[in-house]
Amino acid sequence: MTTTTTRPRSYLVRTMGCQMNVHDSERLAGMLEAAGYVPAATDALAEERARAGDTLAEGADIVVLNTCSVRENAADRLFGNLGQLASIKRGRPGMQIAVGGCLAQHLRDGIVERAPWVDVVFGTHNLDVLPALLDRARHNAAAQVEIEEALKVFPSTLPSKRESAYAAWVSISVGCNNTCTFCIVPTLRGKERDRRPPDVLAEIEAVVAQGAIEVTLLGQNVNSYGVSFGDRGAFAKLLATAGRTPGLERLRFTSPHPAAFTDDVIAAMATTPTVMPQLHMPLQSGSDRILRAMRRSYRSQRFLGILERVRQAIPHAAITTDIIVGFPGETEEDFADTLRVVSEARFASAFTFKYSPRPGTPAADLPDQVPDDVVAERYGRLIELQERISTEENQRQVGTTVDVLVAEGGGRKDGDTARVTGRAADNRLVHVALPAHVGPEEAPRPGDMVRAEVTHGAPFHLLADSGLRGGTFEVRRTRAGDAWQRARDGAHDHGGAAGAGGTVRLGMPRVR
Ligand code: SAM
Ligand code: SF4
């Protein structure tokens, strides 16, 4: 890395969008650290403001924006953020700004044309070029834009700085072969590329050896995993084999597709104790007519049938979903079908989206776009229904005992009650009260497990305050908690500013 000062240059990666982007950001941070950059100091308040959409540079020499183009107004938000960064950059000579991710892949040179103070633009297929482009932009004093049309390097082969010491994402595939008419992902992420099972299993073993006890397998459509290497049953087999990894306690995956979701996967989930009783199953619409127009090949009856079979095999499974409101041509009758399916499905929670035309997708050109006010009104009704169901389902948890994997930074004060926050086995968010007698030494660390009884169900979380009344409260210190502590102590010893995420490690060897 070329540098004119002896102080190492600091970086900040801001992530918008889905888990794929969060995972890619771990690779970006890993590569930057392998190239000699150090994480910029951020404080909790800054993190909070950044989560609220403010892009803070926080003294960073390099700011990387890892963008998403799925959400509404993505481009406006990007250029808004870049506008804020421009004024910071004016006061800080040598600062560099890089833009990557789906929106960069989409807008390409358009980013530097509108925001000439941007130094580097890279795409979804070539994360690996970031350090070299930063060097080249500095050396040539000119913006560098490099976008590839197809995947050059599987991201899993790159160095990684994991966000969390106790839970890890592991990609099983990138890209998508489906052609949902609303979705820009296949255009920007390309055709599906599957990793070979031995590579996936080796990465799981490696992250578990580093202290992770939870792994989430990632792919745009995990059910089609294996089709490329001639094994349609590969995902179920992978789940069962990965689930037997010694030391792994919790295995999750996202996302399956209702069209390709087969019973062998349900069987693997039900018979592999480490596969958690949770399923994210994107519905998108409850209207068969709209599903056809979306080019989603299942119908609402098949969707509900899947939920029924999952619940038969795994009675306590919490099922979540994605729903789009206001797809072109959606009538009140179609929307009523969505409300009906939502009522029957009894999702634990739902990610709800107002349809947003993505330029270049077939649906964006359909004539009968639904007016904004109609979409907003339907959206409000859907949220109201789902919140009522989520509340009822969460209230049904009261009295059950949950094992919560404690997350970082989740501690919240509620009057006199100190609580830690984490996820139950079924992925519900739980705030667990610490009894007064639990001192700092015995308190659960991020990565440890706490067992408590649920005492309250709210729309988006559970409270488990049994420990305050002398009821169930057990802490199990785990390898993951130890790993978190080691990482935190290491960060302190080295004066690091980052959280206690994993250390940088080399990417997995590539077999393909
Ligand atoms: N591969 C996953 C699947 O098949 O469901 C989801 C991928 S997408 C990144 C995440 C969610 O964003 C989708 O499930 C969909 O609900 C939502 N989404 C995608 N494109 C959208 C659009 N143009 N407008 C509104 N929501 C959209
Ligand atoms: Fe997009 Fe459909 Fe592929 Fe999901 S399955 S990424 S919604 S094209």
Coordinates of C-alpha atoms and ligand atoms in Angstrom, one line a residue, residues 18 20 68-72 176 178 180-185 219-221 255-258 280-284 296 321-325 351-358 361, ligand 1:
C18 CA -29.2 -7.7 2.7
M20 CA -25.2 -10.9 1.2
C68 CA -28.0 -2.1 -2.3
S69 CA -30.3 -1.4 -5.2
V70 CA -33.3 -3.5 -4.1
R71 CA -34.8 -0.8 -1.8
E72 CA -36.7 2.2 -2.9
C176 CA -29.7 -16.5 -9.0
N178 CA -34.7 -17.2 -11.4
C180 CA -38.8 -12.8 -10.9
T181 CA -40.0 -9.9 -12.9
F182 CA -39.6 -7.3 -10.0
C183 CA -36.0 -8.3 -9.1
I184 CA -32.8 -6.8 -10.1
V185 CA -30.6 -9.3 -8.3
G219 CA -27.7 -18.1 -1.0
Q220 CA -30.4 -16.3 -3.1
N221 CA -32.2 -19.6 -3.6
S255 CA -33.4 -17.9 1.6
P256 CA -35.3 -20.9 0.2
H257 CA -37.7 -20.5 -2.6
P258 CA -41.2 -21.9 -2.3
H280 CA -37.7 -17.7 6.1
M281 CA -40.0 -18.5 3.2
P282 CA -40.7 -15.5 0.9
L283 CA -44.3 -15.3 -0.1
Q284 CA -44.2 -12.0 -2.2
R296 CA -42.9 -17.0 -9.3
T321 CA -41.5 -14.1 5.0
D322 CA -41.1 -11.3 2.5
I323 CA -44.1 -9.6 0.9
I324 CA -44.4 -7.0 -1.8
V325 CA -47.4 -4.7 -1.9
F351 CA -40.4 -8.1 5.8
T352 CA -42.9 -6.0 3.9
F353 CA -41.9 -3.9 0.8
K354 CA -43.8 -1.4 -1.3
Y355 CA -43.2 -2.4 -4.9
S356 CA -40.5 -0.2 -6.3
P357 CA -39.8 -0.4 -10.1
R358 CA -36.2 -1.4 -10.7
T361 CA -36.6 -5.4 -14.8
Ligands
SAM1 N1 -33.9 -14.4 -3.1 C1 -34.8 -14.0 -2.2 C2 -36.2 -14.6 -2.7 O1 -36.4 -15.2 -3.6 O2 -37.1 -14.3 -2.0 C3 -34.9 -12.6 -2.0 C4 -34.0 -11.6 -2.5 S1 -34.4 -9.9 -2.4 C5 -32.8 -9.3 -2.2 C6 -35.1 -9.6 -0.9 C7 -36.5 -9.1 -1.0 O3 -36.6 -7.9 -1.5 C8 -37.4 -10.0 -1.9 O4 -37.9 -11.1 -1.3 C9 -38.6 -9.0 -2.2 O5 -39.6 -9.2 -1.2 C10 -37.9 -7.6 -2.0 N2 -37.8 -7.0 -3.3 C11 -37.0 -7.3 -4.3 N3 -37.2 -6.5 -5.4 C12 -38.1 -5.6 -5.0 C13 -38.8 -4.5 -5.7 N4 -38.5 -4.2 -7.0 N5 -39.7 -3.9 -5.0 C14 -40.0 -4.2 -3.8 N6 -39.4 -5.2 -3.1 C15 -38.5 -5.9 -3.7

